[in-house]
CSV table of C-alpha atoms in Angstrom, one decimal:
chain,number,residue,atom,x,y,z
A,21,MET,CA,0.8,-96.9,85.9
A,22,SER,CA,1.4,-95.9,89.5
A,23,SER,CA,-1.4,-95.9,92.1
A,24,SER,CA,-1.0,-92.1,92.5
A,25,LYS,CA,-1.7,-91.7,88.7
A,26,LEU,CA,-4.7,-94.0,88.9
A,27,ILE,CA,-6.2,-92.0,91.7
A,28,ALA,CA,-5.6,-88.8,89.8
A,29,HIS,CA,-7.3,-90.2,86.6
A,30,SER,CA,-10.2,-91.4,88.7
A,31,GLN,CA,-10.7,-88.0,90.3
A,32,LEU,CA,-10.5,-86.3,86.9
A,33,PHE,CA,-13.1,-88.7,85.5
A,34,LYS,CA,-15.5,-88.1,88.4
A,35,ALA,CA,-15.1,-84.3,88.0
A,36,LEU,CA,-15.8,-84.5,84.2
A,37,LYS,CA,-18.9,-86.7,84.9
A,38,LEU,CA,-20.2,-84.3,87.5
A,39,LYS,CA,-19.7,-81.3,85.2
A,40,CYS,CA,-21.5,-83.1,82.4
A,41,GLN,CA,-24.4,-83.9,84.8
A,42,GLN,CA,-24.6,-80.2,85.9
A,43,HIS,CA,-24.6,-79.1,82.2
A,44,GLN,CA,-27.5,-81.4,81.4
A,45,THR,CA,-29.4,-80.1,84.5
A,46,GLN,CA,-28.9,-76.5,83.4
A,47,ARG,CA,-30.1,-77.3,79.9
A,48,PHE,CA,-33.2,-79.0,81.4
A,49,LEU,CA,-33.9,-76.1,83.7
A,50,ALA,CA,-33.5,-73.7,80.8
A,51,ALA,CA,-35.9,-75.7,78.7
A,52,ILE,CA,-38.7,-75.7,81.3
A,53,ALA,CA,-38.0,-72.0,82.1
A,54,GLU,CA,-38.4,-70.9,78.5
A,55,PRO,CA,-41.4,-72.8,77.1
A,56,LYS,CA,-42.0,-72.9,73.4
A,57,VAL,CA,-45.3,-71.5,72.0
A,58,ASP,CA,-46.9,-74.9,71.6
A,59,GLN,CA,-46.1,-75.8,75.2
A,60,VAL,CA,-48.1,-72.8,76.4
A,61,ARG,CA,-51.4,-73.2,74.6
A,62,SER,CA,-52.8,-73.6,71.1
A,63,LYS,CA,-55.9,-71.5,71.5
A,64,MET,CA,-56.9,-68.2,73.1
A,65,LYS,CA,-59.8,-65.8,73.4
A,66,ALA,CA,-59.7,-62.8,71.1
A,67,TRP,CA,-62.1,-60.1,70.1
A,68,GLN,CA,-62.2,-60.2,66.3
A,69,ILE,CA,-64.1,-59.0,63.3
A,70,HIS,CA,-64.9,-61.3,60.4
A,71,SER,CA,-66.0,-58.6,58.0
A,72,TYR,CA,-66.1,-54.8,58.0
A,73,GLY,CA,-69.4,-53.2,59.2
A,74,GLY,CA,-68.8,-51.4,62.5
A,75,LEU,CA,-68.9,-52.3,66.1
A,76,ASP,CA,-71.6,-54.9,65.6
A,77,GLU,CA,-69.0,-57.1,63.8
A,78,LEU,CA,-66.9,-57.5,67.0
A,79,GLN,CA,-67.1,-61.0,68.3
A,80,LEU,CA,-65.4,-62.8,71.2
A,81,SER,CA,-63.9,-65.8,69.4
A,82,GLU,CA,-61.6,-68.7,70.0
A,83,ALA,CA,-58.5,-67.9,68.0
A,84,ARG,CA,-55.3,-69.7,67.3
A,85,LEU,CA,-52.4,-68.6,69.4
A,86,PRO,CA,-50.1,-66.3,67.4
A,87,SER,CA,-46.8,-67.8,66.2
A,88,ILE,CA,-43.6,-66.0,66.8
A,89,SER,CA,-40.8,-65.3,64.3
A,90,SER,CA,-37.1,-65.0,65.3
A,91,ASP,CA,-37.3,-61.3,66.2
A,92,ARG,CA,-40.7,-61.2,67.9
A,93,ILE,CA,-41.9,-61.8,71.5
A,94,LEU,CA,-45.0,-63.5,72.7
A,95,ILE,CA,-46.8,-61.7,75.5
A,96,LYS,CA,-49.7,-62.7,77.8
A,97,VAL,CA,-51.8,-59.5,77.8
A,98,SER,CA,-52.8,-58.0,81.1
A,99,THR,CA,-54.1,-54.6,79.9
A,100,SER,CA,-54.6,-52.9,76.6
A,101,SER,CA,-56.5,-49.8,75.4
A,102,VAL,CA,-58.9,-48.8,72.6
A,103,ASN,CA,-57.8,-46.2,70.2
A,104,PRO,CA,-59.9,-44.2,67.6
A,105,LEU,CA,-58.0,-46.2,64.9
A,106,ASP,CA,-59.5,-49.4,66.3
A,107,VAL,CA,-63.0,-48.1,65.9
A,108,ALA,CA,-62.3,-46.8,62.4
A,109,MET,CA,-60.8,-50.1,61.3
A,110,THR,CA,-64.1,-51.9,62.2
A,111,ASN,CA,-65.5,-50.1,59.2
A,112,GLY,CA,-62.6,-50.9,56.9
A,113,TYR,CA,-60.6,-47.7,57.3
A,114,GLY,CA,-57.2,-48.1,55.7
A,115,ALA,CA,-57.9,-51.7,54.6
A,116,ILE,CA,-56.5,-51.3,51.1
A,117,LEU,CA,-53.1,-49.9,52.1
A,118,LEU,CA,-52.8,-52.1,55.2
A,119,ASN,CA,-53.4,-55.2,53.1
A,120,LYS,CA,-50.8,-54.1,50.6
A,121,ILE,CA,-48.3,-53.9,53.5
A,122,ARG,CA,-49.4,-57.4,54.7
A,123,GLN,CA,-49.0,-58.7,51.1
A,124,THR,CA,-45.5,-57.2,50.8
A,125,GLU,CA,-44.3,-58.6,54.1
A,126,ALA,CA,-45.6,-62.0,53.1
A,127,GLY,CA,-43.9,-61.8,49.8
A,128,SER,CA,-47.1,-62.8,48.1
A,129,CYS,CA,-48.4,-61.8,44.7
A,130,GLU,CA,-51.9,-62.8,45.8
A,131,PRO,CA,-54.2,-60.5,47.9
A,132,ILE,CA,-54.1,-61.2,51.6
A,133,VAL,CA,-57.3,-62.2,53.4
A,134,GLU,CA,-57.1,-60.3,56.7
A,135,PHE,CA,-60.1,-61.9,58.4
A,136,PRO,CA,-60.6,-62.9,61.2
A,137,LEU,CA,-58.9,-59.6,62.3
A,138,THR,CA,-57.9,-58.9,65.9
A,139,LEU,CA,-57.6,-55.2,66.6
A,140,GLY,CA,-55.9,-53.3,69.5
A,141,ARG,CA,-52.5,-51.6,69.4
A,142,ASP,CA,-50.9,-50.9,72.8
A,143,PHE,CA,-50.6,-53.3,75.7
A,144,SER,CA,-48.8,-54.5,78.9
A,145,GLY,CA,-48.2,-58.0,79.9
A,146,THR,CA,-45.8,-60.9,80.7
A,147,ILE,CA,-43.3,-62.5,78.3
A,148,ILE,CA,-44.2,-66.1,77.6
A,149,ALA,CA,-41.8,-66.9,74.7
A,150,LYS,CA,-39.4,-65.2,72.4
A,151,GLY,CA,-37.7,-65.7,69.1
A,152,ASP,CA,-34.0,-66.8,68.8
A,153,LYS,CA,-32.9,-63.3,67.7
A,154,VAL,CA,-34.4,-61.6,70.7
A,155,GLY,CA,-31.5,-60.7,73.0
A,156,SER,CA,-30.9,-61.3,76.6
A,157,GLU,CA,-32.4,-57.9,77.6
A,158,PHE,CA,-35.8,-59.8,77.5
A,159,GLN,CA,-36.3,-62.9,79.6
A,160,ILE,CA,-39.3,-65.2,80.1
A,161,GLY,CA,-41.5,-63.9,82.9
A,162,ASP,CA,-40.5,-60.2,82.4
A,163,GLU,CA,-43.3,-57.7,82.7
A,164,VAL,CA,-43.3,-55.5,79.6
A,165,PHE,CA,-45.3,-53.0,77.7
A,166,GLY,CA,-45.4,-52.4,73.9
A,167,VAL,CA,-47.3,-51.7,70.8
A,168,THR,CA,-48.2,-53.4,67.5
A,169,GLN,CA,-48.3,-51.8,64.1
A,170,PRO,CA,-51.7,-51.2,62.4
A,171,HIS,CA,-51.3,-53.9,59.8
A,172,GLU,CA,-50.4,-56.6,62.4
A,173,SER,CA,-52.7,-58.8,64.5
A,174,GLY,CA,-53.6,-56.7,67.6
A,175,CYS,CA,-53.7,-57.1,71.3
A,176,HIS,CA,-57.4,-57.3,72.1
A,177,ALA,CA,-56.8,-61.0,72.9
A,178,GLU,CA,-55.2,-63.1,75.7
A,179,PHE,CA,-51.9,-63.2,73.9
A,180,VAL,CA,-50.1,-61.0,71.3
A,181,THR,CA,-46.8,-61.0,69.5
A,182,ALA,CA,-44.8,-57.8,68.9
A,183,HIS,CA,-41.4,-56.9,67.4
A,184,LYS,CA,-38.6,-56.7,69.9
A,185,CYS,CA,-38.0,-53.1,69.0
A,186,LEU,CA,-41.6,-52.1,70.0
A,187,VAL,CA,-41.4,-53.8,73.5
A,188,HIS,CA,-39.9,-52.4,76.6
A,189,LYS,CA,-39.5,-53.6,80.2
A,190,LEU,CA,-42.0,-52.2,82.5
A,191,PRO,CA,-40.5,-49.6,84.8
A,192,GLU,CA,-40.7,-50.6,88.4
A,193,ASN,CA,-42.6,-47.5,89.4
A,194,ILE,CA,-45.3,-47.8,86.7
A,195,LYS,CA,-48.4,-49.9,87.0
A,196,PRO,CA,-49.3,-52.2,84.0
A,197,ILE,CA,-52.6,-50.4,83.5
A,198,GLU,CA,-50.7,-47.1,83.0
A,199,ALA,CA,-48.0,-48.4,80.7
A,200,GLY,CA,-50.5,-50.5,78.7
A,201,SER,CA,-52.3,-47.5,77.4
A,202,THR,CA,-49.3,-45.3,76.6
A,203,LEU,CA,-47.4,-46.3,73.5
A,204,TYR,CA,-49.8,-45.9,70.5
A,205,THR,CA,-50.9,-42.4,71.3
A,206,GLY,CA,-47.4,-41.6,72.8
A,207,LEU,CA,-45.6,-42.7,69.7
A,208,THR,CA,-48.1,-40.9,67.5
A,209,ALA,CA,-47.4,-37.6,69.3
A,210,TRP,CA,-43.7,-38.3,69.4
A,211,SER,CA,-43.5,-39.1,65.7
A,212,ALA,CA,-45.6,-36.0,64.8
A,213,LEU,CA,-43.4,-33.7,66.8
A,214,LYS,CA,-40.0,-35.2,66.5
A,215,VAL,CA,-40.1,-36.5,62.9
A,216,THR,CA,-42.9,-34.6,61.0
A,217,GLY,CA,-42.2,-31.5,63.1
A,218,ASP,CA,-38.4,-31.7,62.8
A,219,LEU,CA,-37.9,-31.4,66.5
A,220,ALA,CA,-35.4,-34.3,66.2
A,221,ILE,CA,-33.0,-31.9,64.4
A,222,ILE,CA,-34.3,-28.5,65.5
A,223,PRO,CA,-33.9,-27.9,69.3
A,224,PRO,CA,-37.4,-27.8,70.8
A,225,LYS,CA,-36.4,-25.6,73.8
A,226,ASN,CA,-38.5,-22.4,73.9
A,227,LYS,CA,-40.4,-23.3,70.7
A,228,VAL,CA,-44.0,-22.2,71.0
A,229,VAL,CA,-46.4,-25.0,70.2
A,230,LEU,CA,-50.2,-25.0,70.0
A,231,VAL,CA,-51.9,-28.3,70.7
A,232,ILE,CA,-55.5,-28.4,69.5
A,233,GLY,CA,-57.3,-31.0,71.6
A,234,GLY,CA,-55.1,-31.2,74.6
A,235,ALA,CA,-57.3,-33.5,76.7
A,236,GLY,CA,-57.3,-36.6,74.4
A,237,GLY,CA,-54.9,-39.4,74.3
A,238,VAL,CA,-52.5,-37.9,71.7
A,239,GLY,CA,-53.0,-34.3,72.9
A,240,SER,CA,-52.2,-35.1,76.5
A,241,ALA,CA,-49.1,-37.1,75.4
A,242,ALA,CA,-48.0,-34.2,73.2
A,243,ILE,CA,-48.2,-31.7,76.0
A,244,GLN,CA,-46.1,-33.8,78.3
A,245,LEU,CA,-43.5,-34.5,75.7
A,246,LEU,CA,-43.2,-30.9,74.8
A,247,LYS,CA,-42.8,-29.8,78.4
A,248,ALA,CA,-40.2,-32.5,79.0
A,249,TRP,CA,-38.3,-30.9,76.0
A,250,ASP,CA,-38.7,-27.4,77.5
A,251,ALA,CA,-41.0,-26.1,74.9
A,252,GLN,CA,-43.8,-23.5,75.6
A,253,VAL,CA,-47.2,-25.1,75.2
A,254,VAL,CA,-50.6,-23.5,74.4
A,255,ALA,CA,-53.4,-26.0,74.5
A,256,THR,CA,-57.2,-25.9,73.7
A,257,CYS,CA,-59.8,-28.1,75.2
A,258,ALA,CA,-63.4,-28.1,76.5
A,259,ALA,CA,-64.3,-26.3,79.7
A,260,ASP,CA,-64.6,-29.5,81.8
A,261,ALA,CA,-61.1,-30.6,80.7
A,262,VAL,CA,-59.3,-27.3,81.6
A,263,PRO,CA,-58.1,-28.6,85.1
A,264,LEU,CA,-56.8,-31.8,83.5
A,265,VAL,CA,-54.8,-30.0,80.8
A,266,GLN,CA,-53.5,-27.5,83.4
A,267,SER,CA,-52.2,-30.4,85.5
A,268,LEU,CA,-50.1,-31.4,82.5
A,269,LYS,CA,-48.3,-28.1,82.9
A,270,ALA,CA,-49.4,-26.5,79.7
A,271,ASP,CA,-48.3,-22.8,79.8
A,272,VAL,CA,-51.7,-21.5,78.5
A,273,VAL,CA,-55.0,-23.4,78.4
A,274,ILE,CA,-57.8,-22.0,76.3
A,275,ASP,CA,-61.4,-23.2,76.6
A,276,TYR,CA,-62.5,-23.5,73.0
A,277,SER,CA,-66.2,-24.1,73.8
A,278,SER,CA,-66.8,-20.8,75.5
A,279,ASN,CA,-64.9,-18.8,72.9
A,280,ALA,CA,-65.8,-20.8,69.8
A,281,SER,CA,-66.7,-17.8,67.6
A,282,GLU,CA,-63.6,-15.9,68.7
A,283,LEU,CA,-61.2,-18.8,69.2
A,284,ILE,CA,-58.8,-17.8,66.4
A,285,SER,CA,-58.6,-14.2,67.8
A,286,VAL,CA,-57.9,-15.5,71.3
A,287,LEU,CA,-55.1,-17.8,69.9
A,288,GLN,CA,-53.7,-14.9,67.9
A,289,SER,CA,-53.5,-12.8,71.1
A,290,VAL,CA,-51.2,-15.3,72.7
A,291,GLY,CA,-48.7,-14.9,69.8
A,292,LYS,CA,-47.6,-16.9,66.8
A,293,TYR,CA,-46.5,-20.5,66.8
A,294,ASP,CA,-43.6,-22.6,65.6
A,295,ILE,CA,-45.8,-25.7,65.4
A,296,ILE,CA,-49.6,-26.2,65.5
A,297,LEU,CA,-50.4,-29.8,66.3
A,298,ASP,CA,-54.0,-30.8,65.5
A,299,ALA,CA,-54.7,-33.7,67.9
A,300,ALA,CA,-58.4,-33.2,67.7
A,301,GLY,CA,-58.9,-34.0,64.1
A,302,ILE,CA,-60.5,-30.7,63.0
A,303,PRO,CA,-62.2,-30.7,59.5
A,304,GLU,CA,-59.8,-30.1,56.6
A,305,SER,CA,-61.9,-27.1,55.7
A,306,GLU,CA,-60.9,-25.4,59.0
A,307,ILE,CA,-57.2,-25.7,58.5
A,308,PRO,CA,-56.8,-22.4,56.6
A,309,ASN,CA,-58.2,-20.6,59.6
A,310,TYR,CA,-55.2,-21.6,61.7
A,311,LEU,CA,-52.4,-21.0,59.1
A,312,PRO,CA,-52.1,-17.2,59.8
A,313,LEU,CA,-51.2,-18.2,63.4
A,314,LEU,CA,-47.9,-19.7,62.2
A,315,LYS,CA,-44.7,-17.7,62.4
A,316,GLU,CA,-43.5,-16.5,59.0
A,317,TRP,CA,-40.2,-17.6,57.5
A,318,SER,CA,-39.2,-19.7,60.5
A,319,LEU,CA,-40.0,-23.2,59.2
A,320,ALA,CA,-43.2,-23.2,61.1
A,321,LYS,CA,-45.6,-26.2,60.6
A,322,PHE,CA,-49.3,-27.1,60.9
A,323,ILE,CA,-49.4,-30.8,61.6
A,324,THR,CA,-52.7,-32.7,61.3
A,325,LEU,CA,-53.2,-36.3,62.4
A,326,LYS,CA,-56.4,-36.5,60.4
A,327,SER,CA,-54.9,-36.7,56.9
A,328,PRO,CA,-57.0,-37.9,54.0
A,329,LEU,CA,-54.2,-40.4,52.9
A,330,LEU,CA,-55.9,-43.7,53.9
A,331,ARG,CA,-59.4,-42.4,53.0
A,332,ASN,CA,-58.3,-41.4,49.5
A,333,ILE,CA,-56.7,-44.8,48.9
A,334,ASP,CA,-59.8,-46.6,50.3
A,335,GLU,CA,-62.1,-44.7,48.0
A,336,ASN,CA,-59.9,-44.5,44.8
A,337,GLY,CA,-57.3,-47.3,45.0
A,338,VAL,CA,-53.6,-47.0,45.6
A,339,ILE,CA,-52.5,-45.1,42.4
A,340,ASN,CA,-55.4,-42.7,42.1
A,341,GLY,CA,-55.5,-42.3,45.9
A,342,MET,CA,-51.9,-41.3,46.0
A,343,ILE,CA,-52.4,-38.8,43.2
A,344,LEU,CA,-55.3,-37.2,45.1
A,345,ASN,CA,-53.2,-37.1,48.2
A,346,GLY,CA,-50.5,-35.1,46.4
A,347,PHE,CA,-53.1,-32.6,45.1
A,348,SER,CA,-54.7,-32.3,48.6
A,349,LEU,CA,-51.3,-31.7,50.3
A,350,LEU,CA,-50.4,-29.1,47.6
A,351,ALA,CA,-53.8,-27.3,48.0
A,352,ASN,CA,-53.3,-27.1,51.8
A,353,ASN,CA,-49.9,-25.6,51.4
A,354,LEU,CA,-50.7,-23.0,48.8
A,355,PRO,CA,-52.0,-20.3,51.3
A,356,ASN,CA,-48.7,-20.2,53.1
A,357,LEU,CA,-46.4,-20.9,50.1
A,358,PHE,CA,-44.9,-17.5,50.3
A,359,LYS,CA,-44.7,-17.3,54.1
A,360,GLY,CA,-42.2,-20.0,54.7
A,361,SER,CA,-44.5,-22.3,56.6
A,362,THR,CA,-46.0,-25.7,55.7
A,363,VAL,CA,-49.0,-28.0,56.3
A,364,ARG,CA,-47.9,-31.6,57.1
A,365,TRP,CA,-49.5,-34.9,57.9
A,366,GLY,CA,-48.5,-36.7,61.1
A,367,PHE,CA,-48.6,-40.5,61.6
A,368,PHE,CA,-47.8,-43.2,64.1
A,369,MET,CA,-44.3,-44.4,63.4
A,370,PRO,CA,-42.9,-47.7,65.0
A,371,LEU,CA,-39.6,-46.3,66.1
A,372,ASN,CA,-37.5,-47.9,68.9
A,373,GLN,CA,-36.0,-44.5,69.8
A,374,GLY,CA,-39.5,-43.2,70.6
A,375,VAL,CA,-40.3,-46.3,72.7
A,376,LYS,CA,-37.1,-45.8,74.7
A,377,GLU,CA,-37.7,-42.1,75.3
A,378,ILE,CA,-41.3,-42.6,76.4
A,379,ALA,CA,-40.3,-45.4,78.7
A,380,HIS,CA,-37.6,-43.1,80.2
A,381,LEU,CA,-40.1,-40.2,80.7
A,382,LEU,CA,-42.5,-42.6,82.4
A,383,GLU,CA,-39.8,-43.9,84.7
A,384,THR,CA,-38.7,-40.4,85.6
A,385,GLU,CA,-42.3,-39.3,86.1
A,386,LYS,CA,-42.1,-36.6,83.5
A,387,MET,CA,-44.9,-38.4,81.6
A,388,LYS,CA,-48.0,-40.3,82.8
A,389,SER,CA,-50.9,-42.0,81.2
A,390,ILE,CA,-54.3,-40.2,81.5
A,391,ILE,CA,-57.1,-42.8,81.9
A,392,HIS,CA,-60.6,-41.8,80.9
A,393,LYS,CA,-62.3,-45.1,81.9
A,394,GLU,CA,-61.6,-48.8,82.6
A,395,PHE,CA,-63.4,-51.8,81.2
A,396,GLY,CA,-63.1,-55.6,81.6
A,397,PHE,CA,-62.1,-57.8,78.7
A,398,GLN,CA,-65.7,-59.0,78.4
A,399,GLU,CA,-66.9,-55.4,78.1
A,400,LEU,CA,-64.7,-54.6,75.1
A,401,LYS,CA,-67.7,-53.6,72.9
A,402,GLU,CA,-68.7,-51.0,75.5
A,403,ALA,CA,-65.1,-49.7,75.5
A,404,TYR,CA,-65.2,-49.3,71.7
A,405,GLN,CA,-68.6,-47.5,71.9
A,406,THR,CA,-67.1,-45.1,74.5
A,407,VAL,CA,-64.2,-44.2,72.1
A,408,LYS,CA,-66.7,-43.8,69.2
A,409,ASP,CA,-68.8,-41.4,71.3
A,410,GLY,CA,-65.7,-39.1,71.7
A,411,HIS,CA,-65.1,-36.3,74.1
A,412,LEU,CA,-62.4,-38.5,75.9
A,413,ARG,CA,-60.2,-37.3,78.7
A,414,GLY,CA,-57.3,-39.6,78.1
A,415,LYS,CA,-57.4,-43.3,77.2
A,416,VAL,CA,-60.0,-46.0,77.4
A,417,VAL,CA,-58.4,-49.0,79.1
A,418,VAL,CA,-59.3,-52.7,78.8
A,419,LYS,CA,-58.2,-55.1,81.6
A,420,MET,CA,-58.1,-58.9,81.5
A,421,GLU,CA,-60.4,-60.6,84.0
A,422,ASP,CA,-57.5,-61.7,86.3
A,423,GLU,CA,-56.6,-58.0,86.6
A,424,LYS,CA,-59.9,-57.0,88.1
């Protein structure tokens, strides 16, 4: 072999060796940049209940760090919020149906023991680890916000896992405390209007919508969504919340407290409605009072977020509860059966399309989180009590200590 060929082979060998060393270095850097769950921690602090019985059952415990499956993301929580559902679940609300969902997901024939149970639905935080089916749109260290489903372990803890479809990168112009209190109520309002209210298929522009309880978490989100969709919004609230609801650009704001005895007449004077969204949870017995306000023969809907579905199942079991639910829904619809309008039940739905739209509206400043009060992580019981007391003006937010 000639000397020139030996030199060429030697240079090629050196180049291959260098490339191999670079590849090993890249693999090493990737490994330390994307730590596995067990490299982060094995324990965390979490507010949990060990039995049903109200707010007294809430305890700050040492819990196991949640494991992640291939399509889930592990997040270090910076902020979260308390929703009325969290308070209700401390008393066992929805336990039977939620446990059936857990049992189905686990593929088990045996009942699932849900305790210790961590509550909390929406959050913001930093990605610590991710499953192997989570795409490149999420990277370790990204600031994100998201939501967990009611049957899943919640975010009133130092760490939480969430499905990749229910997590979104934090817009640069939005603070974590704002985004971390948005998605549960936002998705509840979005689902009630877009899915239950058919606004996903019927253009919402110029539809006239009445929002009962416009100052709460769901009500304030609903108003902002509707205005972003160019609908006309009439909202009711208490006197002290009128300026807040007006700031959300509702077209008409009605103080229900000063006109309680004449509220229906006042609402009737504004006109009839394509959709009435009950975001305040009025008693079922009062629903018939609002049905004459719906437009006739125009597919108008009364949508309540306080359906008896979970309560009936809790009290009567799955089969008998579902039968009662059918009768209840039929009874609510009988008064308007021959007027072409319906009574429907709205729910939170874990839909990626809703997450993306809400994130876009936050980023374009067409939607914002309304914060009633902030609490530290150690003050979570007080936050729950505040939500239980009611009369909220937006969301109750919980911040981790390092966010103070």
